[in-house]
Coordinates of C-alpha atoms in Angstrom, one line a residue:
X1 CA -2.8 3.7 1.9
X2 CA -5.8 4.1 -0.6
X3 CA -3.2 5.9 -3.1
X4 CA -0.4 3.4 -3.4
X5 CA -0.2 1.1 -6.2
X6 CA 3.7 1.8 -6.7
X7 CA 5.9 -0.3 -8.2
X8 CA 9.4 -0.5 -9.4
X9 CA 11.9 -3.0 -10.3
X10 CA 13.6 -2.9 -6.9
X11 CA 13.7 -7.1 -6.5
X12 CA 17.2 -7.2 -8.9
X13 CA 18.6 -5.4 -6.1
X14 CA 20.2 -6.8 -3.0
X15 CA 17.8 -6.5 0.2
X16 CA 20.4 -4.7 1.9
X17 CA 20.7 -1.8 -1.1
X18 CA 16.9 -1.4 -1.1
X19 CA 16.4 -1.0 2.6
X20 CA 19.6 1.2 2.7
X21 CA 17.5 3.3 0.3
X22 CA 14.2 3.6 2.4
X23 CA 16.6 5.0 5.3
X24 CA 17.7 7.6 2.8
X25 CA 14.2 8.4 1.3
X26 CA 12.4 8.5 4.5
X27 CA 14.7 11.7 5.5
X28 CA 13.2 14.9 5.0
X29 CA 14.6 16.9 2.2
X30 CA 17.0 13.8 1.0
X31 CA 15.0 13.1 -2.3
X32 CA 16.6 15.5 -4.5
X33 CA 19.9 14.1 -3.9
X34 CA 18.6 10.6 -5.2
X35 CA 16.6 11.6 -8.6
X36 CA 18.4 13.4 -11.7
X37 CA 16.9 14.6 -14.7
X38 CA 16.8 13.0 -17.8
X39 CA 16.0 13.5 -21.5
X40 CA 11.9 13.5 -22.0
X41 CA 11.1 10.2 -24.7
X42 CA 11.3 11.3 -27.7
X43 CA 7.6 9.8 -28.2
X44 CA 6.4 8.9 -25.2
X45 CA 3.3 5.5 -25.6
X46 CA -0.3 6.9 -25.4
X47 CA -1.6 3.7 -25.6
X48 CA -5.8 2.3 -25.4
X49 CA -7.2 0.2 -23.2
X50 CA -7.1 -2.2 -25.8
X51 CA -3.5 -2.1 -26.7
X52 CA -2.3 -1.5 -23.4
X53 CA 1.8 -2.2 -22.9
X54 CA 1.6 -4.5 -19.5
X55 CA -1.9 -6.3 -18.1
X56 CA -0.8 -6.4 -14.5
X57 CA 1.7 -5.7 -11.9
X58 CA 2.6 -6.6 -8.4
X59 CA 4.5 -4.5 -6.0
X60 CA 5.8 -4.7 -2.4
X61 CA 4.6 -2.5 0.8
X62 CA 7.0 -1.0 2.9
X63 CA 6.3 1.1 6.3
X64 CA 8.9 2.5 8.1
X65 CA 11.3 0.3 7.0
X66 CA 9.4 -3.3 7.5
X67 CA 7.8 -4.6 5.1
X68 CA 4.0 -4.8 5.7
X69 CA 2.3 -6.9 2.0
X70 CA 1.7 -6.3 -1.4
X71 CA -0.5 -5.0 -3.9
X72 CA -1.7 -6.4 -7.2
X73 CA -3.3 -5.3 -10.3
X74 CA -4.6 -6.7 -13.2
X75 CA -6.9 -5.6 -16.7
X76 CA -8.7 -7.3 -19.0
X77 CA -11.5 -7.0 -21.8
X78 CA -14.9 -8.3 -19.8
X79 CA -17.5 -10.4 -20.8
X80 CA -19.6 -7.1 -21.8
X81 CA -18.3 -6.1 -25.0
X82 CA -16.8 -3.1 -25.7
X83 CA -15.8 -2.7 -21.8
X84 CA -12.6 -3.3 -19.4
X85 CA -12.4 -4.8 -16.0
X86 CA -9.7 -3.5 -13.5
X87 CA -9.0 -5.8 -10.3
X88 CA -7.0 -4.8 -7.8
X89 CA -6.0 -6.5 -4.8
X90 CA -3.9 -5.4 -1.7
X91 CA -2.9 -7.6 2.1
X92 CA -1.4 -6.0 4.8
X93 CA 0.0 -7.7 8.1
X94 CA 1.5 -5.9 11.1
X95 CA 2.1 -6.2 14.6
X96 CA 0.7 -4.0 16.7
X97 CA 1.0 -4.3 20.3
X98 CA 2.1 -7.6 20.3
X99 CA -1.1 -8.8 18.1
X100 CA -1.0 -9.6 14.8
X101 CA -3.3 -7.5 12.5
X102 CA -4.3 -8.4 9.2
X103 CA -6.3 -6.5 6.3
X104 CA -7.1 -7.0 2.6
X105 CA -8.9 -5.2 0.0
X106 CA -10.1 -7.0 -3.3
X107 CA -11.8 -4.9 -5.7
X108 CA -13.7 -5.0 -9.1
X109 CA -14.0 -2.3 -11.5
X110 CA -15.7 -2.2 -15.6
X111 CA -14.5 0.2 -17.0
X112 CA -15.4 2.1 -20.7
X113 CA -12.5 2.4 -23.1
X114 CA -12.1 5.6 -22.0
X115 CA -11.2 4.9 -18.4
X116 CA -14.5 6.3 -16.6
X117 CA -16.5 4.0 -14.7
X118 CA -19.3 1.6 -15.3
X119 CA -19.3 -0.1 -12.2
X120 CA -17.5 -1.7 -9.0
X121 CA -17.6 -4.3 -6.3
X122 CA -15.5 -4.1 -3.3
X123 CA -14.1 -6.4 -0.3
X124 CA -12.8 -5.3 2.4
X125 CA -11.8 -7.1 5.7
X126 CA -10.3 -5.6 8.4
X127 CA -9.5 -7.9 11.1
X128 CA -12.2 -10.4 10.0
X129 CA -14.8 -7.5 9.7
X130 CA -16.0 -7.5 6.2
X131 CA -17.7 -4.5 4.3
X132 CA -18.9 -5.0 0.5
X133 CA -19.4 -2.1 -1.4
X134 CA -21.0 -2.4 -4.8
X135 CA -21.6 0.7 -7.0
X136 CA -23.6 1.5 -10.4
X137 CA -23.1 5.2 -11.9
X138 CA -26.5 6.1 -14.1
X139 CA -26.6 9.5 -15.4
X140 CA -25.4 12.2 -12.8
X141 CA -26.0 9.7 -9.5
X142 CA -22.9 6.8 -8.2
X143 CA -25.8 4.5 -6.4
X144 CA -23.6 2.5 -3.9
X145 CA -24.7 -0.9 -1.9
X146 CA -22.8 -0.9 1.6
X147 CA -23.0 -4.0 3.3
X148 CA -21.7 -4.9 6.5
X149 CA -22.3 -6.2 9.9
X150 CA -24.3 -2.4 10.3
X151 CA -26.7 -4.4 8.0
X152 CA -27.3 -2.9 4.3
X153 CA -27.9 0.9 3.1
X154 CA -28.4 2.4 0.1
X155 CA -26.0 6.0 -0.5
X156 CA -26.2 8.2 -3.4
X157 CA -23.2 10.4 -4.5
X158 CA -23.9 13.0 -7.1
X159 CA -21.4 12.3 -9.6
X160 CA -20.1 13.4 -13.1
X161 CA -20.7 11.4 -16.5
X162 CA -16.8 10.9 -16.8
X163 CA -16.3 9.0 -12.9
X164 CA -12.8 7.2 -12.8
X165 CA -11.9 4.8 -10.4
X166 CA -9.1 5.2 -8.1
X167 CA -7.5 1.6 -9.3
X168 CA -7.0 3.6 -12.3
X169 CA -5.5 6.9 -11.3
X170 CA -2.2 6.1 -12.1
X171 CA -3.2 4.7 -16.1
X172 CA -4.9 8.1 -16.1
X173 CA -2.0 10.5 -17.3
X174 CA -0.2 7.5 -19.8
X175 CA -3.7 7.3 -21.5
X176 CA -3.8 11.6 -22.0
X177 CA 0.0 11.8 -22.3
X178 CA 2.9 12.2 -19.7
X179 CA 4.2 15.3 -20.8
X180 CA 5.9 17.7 -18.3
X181 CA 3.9 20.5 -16.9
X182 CA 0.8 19.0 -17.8
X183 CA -1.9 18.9 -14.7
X184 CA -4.5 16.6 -14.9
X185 CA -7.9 17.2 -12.9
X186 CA -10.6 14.4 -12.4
X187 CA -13.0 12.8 -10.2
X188 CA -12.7 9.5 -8.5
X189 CA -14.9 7.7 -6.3
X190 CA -12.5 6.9 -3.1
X191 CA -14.4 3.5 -1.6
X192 CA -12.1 3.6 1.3
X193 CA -13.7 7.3 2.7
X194 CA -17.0 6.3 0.7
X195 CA -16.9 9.8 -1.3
X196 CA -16.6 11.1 -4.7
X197 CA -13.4 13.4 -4.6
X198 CA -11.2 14.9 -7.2
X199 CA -7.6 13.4 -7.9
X200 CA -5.1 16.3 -9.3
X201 CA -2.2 15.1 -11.2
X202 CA 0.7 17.1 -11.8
X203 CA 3.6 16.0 -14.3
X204 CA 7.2 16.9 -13.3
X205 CA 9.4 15.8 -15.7
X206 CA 11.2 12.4 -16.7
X207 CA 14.1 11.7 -14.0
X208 CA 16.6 8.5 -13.1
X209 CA 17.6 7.2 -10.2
X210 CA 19.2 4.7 -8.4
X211 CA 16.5 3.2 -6.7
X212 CA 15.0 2.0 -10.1
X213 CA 15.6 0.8 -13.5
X214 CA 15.9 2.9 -16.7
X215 CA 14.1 6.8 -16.6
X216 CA 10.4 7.5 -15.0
X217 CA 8.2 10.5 -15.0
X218 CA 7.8 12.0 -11.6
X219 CA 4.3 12.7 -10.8
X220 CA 2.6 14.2 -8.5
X221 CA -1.2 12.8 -7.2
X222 CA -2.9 14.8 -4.7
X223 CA -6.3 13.6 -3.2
X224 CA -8.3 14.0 -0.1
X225 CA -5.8 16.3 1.4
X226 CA -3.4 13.9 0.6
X227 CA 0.2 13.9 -1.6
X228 CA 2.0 10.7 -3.3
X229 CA 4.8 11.0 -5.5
X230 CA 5.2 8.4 -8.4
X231 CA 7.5 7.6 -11.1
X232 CA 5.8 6.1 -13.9
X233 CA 8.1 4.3 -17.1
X234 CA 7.4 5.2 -20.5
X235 CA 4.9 2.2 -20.5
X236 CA 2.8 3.5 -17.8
X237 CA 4.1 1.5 -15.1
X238 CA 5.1 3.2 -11.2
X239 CA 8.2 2.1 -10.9
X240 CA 8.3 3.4 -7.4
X241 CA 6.1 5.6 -4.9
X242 CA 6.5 7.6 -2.1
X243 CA 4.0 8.3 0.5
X244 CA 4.0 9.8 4.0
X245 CA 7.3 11.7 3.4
X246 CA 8.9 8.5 2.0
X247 CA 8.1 6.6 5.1
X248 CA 5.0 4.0 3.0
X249 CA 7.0 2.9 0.1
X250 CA 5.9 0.8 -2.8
X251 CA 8.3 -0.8 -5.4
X252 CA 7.7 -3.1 -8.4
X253 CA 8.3 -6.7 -7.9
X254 CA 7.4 -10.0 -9.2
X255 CA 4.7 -11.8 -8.1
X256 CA 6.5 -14.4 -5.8
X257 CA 8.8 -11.6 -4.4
X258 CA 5.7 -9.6 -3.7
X259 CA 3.7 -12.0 -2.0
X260 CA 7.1 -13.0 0.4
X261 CA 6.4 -9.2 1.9
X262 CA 3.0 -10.9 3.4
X263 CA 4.6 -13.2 4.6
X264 CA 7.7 -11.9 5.8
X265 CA 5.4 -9.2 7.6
X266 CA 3.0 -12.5 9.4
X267 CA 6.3 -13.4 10.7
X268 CA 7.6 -10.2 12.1
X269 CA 7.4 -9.5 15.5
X270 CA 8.4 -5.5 14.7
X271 CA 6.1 -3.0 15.8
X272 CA 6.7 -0.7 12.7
X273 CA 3.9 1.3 13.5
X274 CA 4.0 1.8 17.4
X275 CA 7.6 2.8 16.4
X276 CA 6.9 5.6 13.8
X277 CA 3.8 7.1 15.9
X278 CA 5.3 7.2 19.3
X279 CA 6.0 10.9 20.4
X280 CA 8.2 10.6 23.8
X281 CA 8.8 12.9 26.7
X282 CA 11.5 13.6 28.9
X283 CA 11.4 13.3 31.8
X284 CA 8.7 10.7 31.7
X285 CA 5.1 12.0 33.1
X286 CA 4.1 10.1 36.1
X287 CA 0.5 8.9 36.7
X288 CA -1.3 9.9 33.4
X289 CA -4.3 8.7 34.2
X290 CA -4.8 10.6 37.4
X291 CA -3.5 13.9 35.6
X292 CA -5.6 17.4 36.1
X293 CA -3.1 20.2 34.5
X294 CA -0.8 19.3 31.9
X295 CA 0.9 22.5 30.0
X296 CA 3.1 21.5 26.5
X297 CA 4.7 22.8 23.8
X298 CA 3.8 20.8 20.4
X299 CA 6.3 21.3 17.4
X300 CA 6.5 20.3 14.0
X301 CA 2.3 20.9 13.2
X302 CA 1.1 21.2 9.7
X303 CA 0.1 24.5 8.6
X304 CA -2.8 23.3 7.7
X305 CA -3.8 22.1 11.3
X306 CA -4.9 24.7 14.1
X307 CA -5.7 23.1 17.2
X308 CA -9.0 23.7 19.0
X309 CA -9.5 25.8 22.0
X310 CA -12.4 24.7 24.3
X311 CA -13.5 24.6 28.4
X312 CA -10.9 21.7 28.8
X313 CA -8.2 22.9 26.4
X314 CA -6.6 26.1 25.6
X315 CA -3.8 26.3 22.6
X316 CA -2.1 29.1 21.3
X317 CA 0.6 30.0 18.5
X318 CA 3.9 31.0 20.2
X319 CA 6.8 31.1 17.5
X320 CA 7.5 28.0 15.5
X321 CA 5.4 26.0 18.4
X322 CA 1.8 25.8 19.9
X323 CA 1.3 26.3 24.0
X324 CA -1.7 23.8 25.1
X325 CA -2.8 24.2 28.4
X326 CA -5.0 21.1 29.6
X327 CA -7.2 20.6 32.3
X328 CA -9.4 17.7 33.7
X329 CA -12.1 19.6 35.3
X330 CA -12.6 19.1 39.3
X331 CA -17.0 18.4 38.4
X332 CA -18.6 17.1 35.7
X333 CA -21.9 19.4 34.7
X334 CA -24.9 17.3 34.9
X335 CA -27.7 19.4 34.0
X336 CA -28.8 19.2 29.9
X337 CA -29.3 21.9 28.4
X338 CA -32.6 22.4 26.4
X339 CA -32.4 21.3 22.9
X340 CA -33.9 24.6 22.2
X341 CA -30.5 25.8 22.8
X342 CA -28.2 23.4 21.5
X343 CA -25.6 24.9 18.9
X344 CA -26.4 23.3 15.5
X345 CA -22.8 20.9 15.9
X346 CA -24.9 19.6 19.3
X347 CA -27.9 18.8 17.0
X348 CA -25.7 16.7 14.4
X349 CA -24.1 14.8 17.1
X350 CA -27.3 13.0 18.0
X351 CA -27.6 11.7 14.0
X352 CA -26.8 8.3 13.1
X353 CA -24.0 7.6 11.2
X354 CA -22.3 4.3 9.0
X355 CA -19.9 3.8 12.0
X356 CA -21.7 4.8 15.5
X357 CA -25.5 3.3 13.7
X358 CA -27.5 4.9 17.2
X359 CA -30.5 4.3 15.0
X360 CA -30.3 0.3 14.7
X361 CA -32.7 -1.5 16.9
X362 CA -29.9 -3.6 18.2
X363 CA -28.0 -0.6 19.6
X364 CA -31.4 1.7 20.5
X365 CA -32.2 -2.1 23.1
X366 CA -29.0 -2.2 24.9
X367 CA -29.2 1.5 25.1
X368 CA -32.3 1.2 27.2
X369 CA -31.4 -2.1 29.1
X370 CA -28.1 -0.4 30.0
X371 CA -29.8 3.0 31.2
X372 CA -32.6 1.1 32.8
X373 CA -35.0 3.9 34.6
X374 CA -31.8 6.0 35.1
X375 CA -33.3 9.5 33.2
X376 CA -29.6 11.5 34.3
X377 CA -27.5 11.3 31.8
X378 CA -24.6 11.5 34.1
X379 CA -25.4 8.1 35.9
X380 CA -26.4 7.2 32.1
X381 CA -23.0 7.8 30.8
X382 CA -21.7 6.1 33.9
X383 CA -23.5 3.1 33.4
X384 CA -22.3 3.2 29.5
X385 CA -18.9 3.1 30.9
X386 CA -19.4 0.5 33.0
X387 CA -21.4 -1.9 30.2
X388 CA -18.1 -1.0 28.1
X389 CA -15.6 -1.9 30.6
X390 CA -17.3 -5.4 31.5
X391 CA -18.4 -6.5 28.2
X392 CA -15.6 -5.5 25.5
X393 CA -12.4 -6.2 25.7
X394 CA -9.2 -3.6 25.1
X395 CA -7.4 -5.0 22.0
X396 CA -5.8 -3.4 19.1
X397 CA -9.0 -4.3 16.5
X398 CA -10.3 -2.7 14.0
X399 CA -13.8 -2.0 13.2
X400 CA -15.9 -0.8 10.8
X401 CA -18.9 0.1 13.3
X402 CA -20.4 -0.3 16.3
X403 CA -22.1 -3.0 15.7
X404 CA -18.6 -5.1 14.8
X405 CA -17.9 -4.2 18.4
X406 CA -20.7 -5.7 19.7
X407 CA -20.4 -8.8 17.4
X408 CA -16.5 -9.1 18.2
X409 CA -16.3 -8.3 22.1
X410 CA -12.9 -6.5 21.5
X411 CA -11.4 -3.5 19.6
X412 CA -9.1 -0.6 20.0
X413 CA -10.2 2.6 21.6
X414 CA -11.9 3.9 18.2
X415 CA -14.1 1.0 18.3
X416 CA -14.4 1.8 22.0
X417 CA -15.3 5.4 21.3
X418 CA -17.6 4.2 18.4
X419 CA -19.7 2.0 20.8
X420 CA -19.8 4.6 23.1
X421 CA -20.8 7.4 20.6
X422 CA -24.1 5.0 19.3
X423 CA -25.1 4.4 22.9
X424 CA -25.3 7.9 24.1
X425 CA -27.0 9.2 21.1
X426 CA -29.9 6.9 21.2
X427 CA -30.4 8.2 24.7
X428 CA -30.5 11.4 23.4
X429 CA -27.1 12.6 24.6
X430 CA -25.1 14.5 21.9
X431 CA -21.7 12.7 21.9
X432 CA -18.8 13.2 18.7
X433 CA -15.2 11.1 18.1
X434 CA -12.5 13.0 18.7
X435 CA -8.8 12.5 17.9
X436 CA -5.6 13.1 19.2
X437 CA -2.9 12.2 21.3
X438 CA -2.4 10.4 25.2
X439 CA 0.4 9.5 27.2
X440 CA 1.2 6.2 27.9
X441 CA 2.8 4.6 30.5
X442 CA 3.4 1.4 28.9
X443 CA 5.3 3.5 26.5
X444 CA 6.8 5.9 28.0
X445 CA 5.3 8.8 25.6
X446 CA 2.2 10.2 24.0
X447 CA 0.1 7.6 21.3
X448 CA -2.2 8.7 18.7
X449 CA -6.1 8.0 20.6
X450 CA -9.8 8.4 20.2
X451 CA -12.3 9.3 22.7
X452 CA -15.6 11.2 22.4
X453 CA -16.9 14.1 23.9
X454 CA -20.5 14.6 25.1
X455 CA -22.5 18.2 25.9
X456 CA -23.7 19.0 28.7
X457 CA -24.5 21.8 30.4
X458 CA -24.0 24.0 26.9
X459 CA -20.1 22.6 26.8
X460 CA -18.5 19.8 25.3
X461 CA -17.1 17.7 27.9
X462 CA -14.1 14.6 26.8
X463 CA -15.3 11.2 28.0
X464 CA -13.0 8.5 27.3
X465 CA -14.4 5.0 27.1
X466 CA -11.5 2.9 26.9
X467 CA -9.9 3.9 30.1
X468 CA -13.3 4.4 31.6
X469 CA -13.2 8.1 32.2
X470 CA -16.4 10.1 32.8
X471 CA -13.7 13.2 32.2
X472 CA -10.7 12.6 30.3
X473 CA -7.4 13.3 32.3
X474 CA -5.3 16.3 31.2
X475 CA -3.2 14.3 29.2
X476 CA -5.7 14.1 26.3
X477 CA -4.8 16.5 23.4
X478 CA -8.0 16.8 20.6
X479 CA -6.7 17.3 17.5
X480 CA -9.7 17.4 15.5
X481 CA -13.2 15.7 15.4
X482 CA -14.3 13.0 13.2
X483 CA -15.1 9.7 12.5
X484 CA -15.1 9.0 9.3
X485 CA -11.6 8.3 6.7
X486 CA -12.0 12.4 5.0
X487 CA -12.8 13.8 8.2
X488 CA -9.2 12.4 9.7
X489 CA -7.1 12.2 6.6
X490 CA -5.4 15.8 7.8
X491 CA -3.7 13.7 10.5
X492 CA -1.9 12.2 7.9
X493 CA 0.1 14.9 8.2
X494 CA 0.8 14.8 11.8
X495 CA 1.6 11.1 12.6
X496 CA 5.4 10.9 12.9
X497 CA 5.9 14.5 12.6
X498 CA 4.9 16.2 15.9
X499 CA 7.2 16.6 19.1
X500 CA 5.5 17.7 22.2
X501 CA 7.8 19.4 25.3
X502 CA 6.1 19.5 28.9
X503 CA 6.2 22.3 30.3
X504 CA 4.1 21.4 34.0
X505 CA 1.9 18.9 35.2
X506 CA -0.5 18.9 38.5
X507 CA -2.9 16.5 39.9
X508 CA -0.9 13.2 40.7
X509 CA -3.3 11.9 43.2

């Protein structure tokens, strides 16, 4: 959601016209029949920072058809002369399984008249986890401050003189000219996947539509693997934006119509997102957790995804669909392998990282008090498990880090997998996050999950903290590693879009 700041003047409608339009957007293929060309301005504004034709705008969040908050933006000359200060705020509220989930991001950016950055300070909170960013770009290095409950660290990005900020990506192409066919290139520093990344801009052509007031420029931002289409007025406004295949919308309102989506969406009991990401199976697959053999056909994969083939999961291309075979394996291997012959991914799965911190002292003691004298890191892991099980709770809340989870006492199975990863590397156990999708019972179809996967024995073997599994059933399909925001933005493209057929299961104890 880092890319939408969409708006459009969708409040003069009747509720029951816009949401009838998100049905129609959100289908595949349907958008052409909704947008018609239209003449290009005659002189389209190319305004400064200093003459700029609006000073802030508010817009409402959609997702899957609920409405889930608002975002807000606002510029002004600062107190330094000579400079410009962008903020930007965005609140989100959802239900997710039957909890109430709540984030905000507040964020601070000086600007030069140009657009390219000075500075920042940013706010996030996600679920009453904070993290505080603040950045200063000297020369060819962005120095950024990251403070959270991890404690504070110091990164530096190499960076170019001309760094924008992603608040301003979409006053980019009004301040260098919205003229069809034009493709704008620059970098941006994304605070979300803490990164310097570069934002491509592609101009389409003015069109109208329905769905919003007067004639906008289609545009096309692409970032981090990801695509958003926005239709910006001749005044440099997004009067709408698509994202997700139209299912995360974003349309222009006024401030008091904005801020009734937050509130709308504390008061829903919908589960918008449960809804979108559930892939179900017919007939229903009977004790998951006890599941050895699982065979499926997965359909409806990005190109740009190829699943892994490993010791516990085998897929391969078969027409338009991929054949996974999965298997829970009867033993566990025990005995390490030497370091000496570790593959080099083994080696960088014992480094500390921003979310699993194995390094902190408060994670490196409760390692050891856990482990006790126990030196095999079979009985290790199990005792991990066990710690996990009795001590944090299994809610849907998210984290930053480890650390939140040990501060909290609760979060969802990325925090679980997170807590898990930090222990088992400072007891010298190579362990990675991995993502992908389990079946549910509750739910009567396969969820989007993380777990982690430790080596042993010279193979990678899937251990799944939340549901306390030394070996992952066979209902566990990795998608890809990763714990950090770039490392999982290609399952963007997946979410929603994947339907899985199985084919055999075994091992229904």
């Amino acid at each position: 959601m880092a890319l939408i700041l969409g708006l459009g003047l969708l409040s003069m409608r009747p509720a029951r016209r816009l949401l009838l339009g998100l049905v129609l957007l959100a289908c595949t293929g349907c958008a052409g029949l909704y947008f018609q060309p239209a003449t290009t301005p005659a002189a389209p504004a190319r305004p400064d920072l200093a003459h700029w034709p609006y000073r802030e705008y508010w817009c409402g969040l959609v997702f899957n058809g609920a409405r889930i908050g608002f975002s807000h933006l606002a510029m002004a000359p600062a107190a330094e002369p000579g400079l410009y200060e962008i903020r930007s705020e965005m609140a989100l509220a959802f239900r997710l399984l039957m909890l109430d989930k709540r984030i905000t991001l507040k964020a601070q950016d000086l600007v030069r008249p140009d657009l390219s950055l000075v500075s920042f300070h940013y706010d996030f909170n996600l679920d009453g986890h904070t993290l505080i960013q603040d950045g200063l770009l000297e020369g060819d290095t962005l120095t950024v401050r990251v403070e959270s409950g991890a404690g504070v660290e110091e990164e530096r990005h190499p960076a170019p003189a001309a760094l924008y900020p992603a608040s301003g990506t979409y006053l980019y192409p009004l301040l260098h000219d919205l003229v069809p066919g034009r493709v704008y290139e620059f970098a941006a520093y994304h605070a979300e996947a803490r990164t310097v990344a570069t934002v491509r801009q592609e101009i389409f052509g003015w069109e109208t539509s329905e769905l919003f007031f007067g004639q906008a420029c289609r545009i096309r931002t692409q970032a981090l693997g990801q695509s958003v289409e926005t239709w910006l007025d001749t005044q440099g406004r997004p009067q709408l934006e698509l994202a997700l295949g139209g299912v995360l919308i974003a349309g222009l309102e006024d401030e008091a119509v904005a801020r009734r989506y937050l509130a709308e969406a504390a008061l829903s009991k919908a589960e918008a997102f449960i809804d979108f990401s559930l892939i179900r199976t017919e007939p229903p697959i009977p004790q998951p957790r006890a599941t050895t053999e699982l065979e499926m056909l997965v359909t409806g994969l990005p190109a740009t995804l190829t699943l892994p083939s490993d010791s516990t999961q085998t897929c391969t291309p078969e027409a338009a669909a991929v054949r996974c075979r999965l298997r829970r394996p009867a033993a566990r291997p025990c005995r390490p392998a030497s370091p000496d012959t570790w593959p080099e991914e083994a080696r960088w799965a014992l480094f500390p990282t921003n979310a699993a911190p194995n390094s902190h002292p408060a994670i490196q003691a409760l390692a050891r008090e856990v482990a006790g004298s126990e030196t095999d890191p079979c009985r290790q892991i199990d005792r991990l498990l066990a710690w996990i099980a009795s001590h944090i709770a299994r809610e849907p809340v998210d984290v930053f880090s480890a650390l939140d989870v040990l501060a909290g006492g609760k979060a969802e199975c990325q925090g679980h997998a997170l807590l898990f990863a930090a222990l088992a590397r400072a007891l010298d156990i190579p362990c990675r996050v991995v993502n992908g999708i389990t079946y549910s019972e509750d739910f009567a179809g396969f969820l989007y999950h993380t777990w982690t996967e430790v080596f042993l024995d010279s193979s990678w073997q899937p251990v799944d903290p939340t549901f306390g599994q030394p070996v992952a059933d066979a209902t566990h399909l990795k998608l890809l590693a990763g714990e950090t925001i770039k490392e999982l933005a290609p399952l963007v493209d997946v979410v929603g879009r994947i339907q899985v057929e199985v084919k055999g299961q075994e091992g229904r104890e």
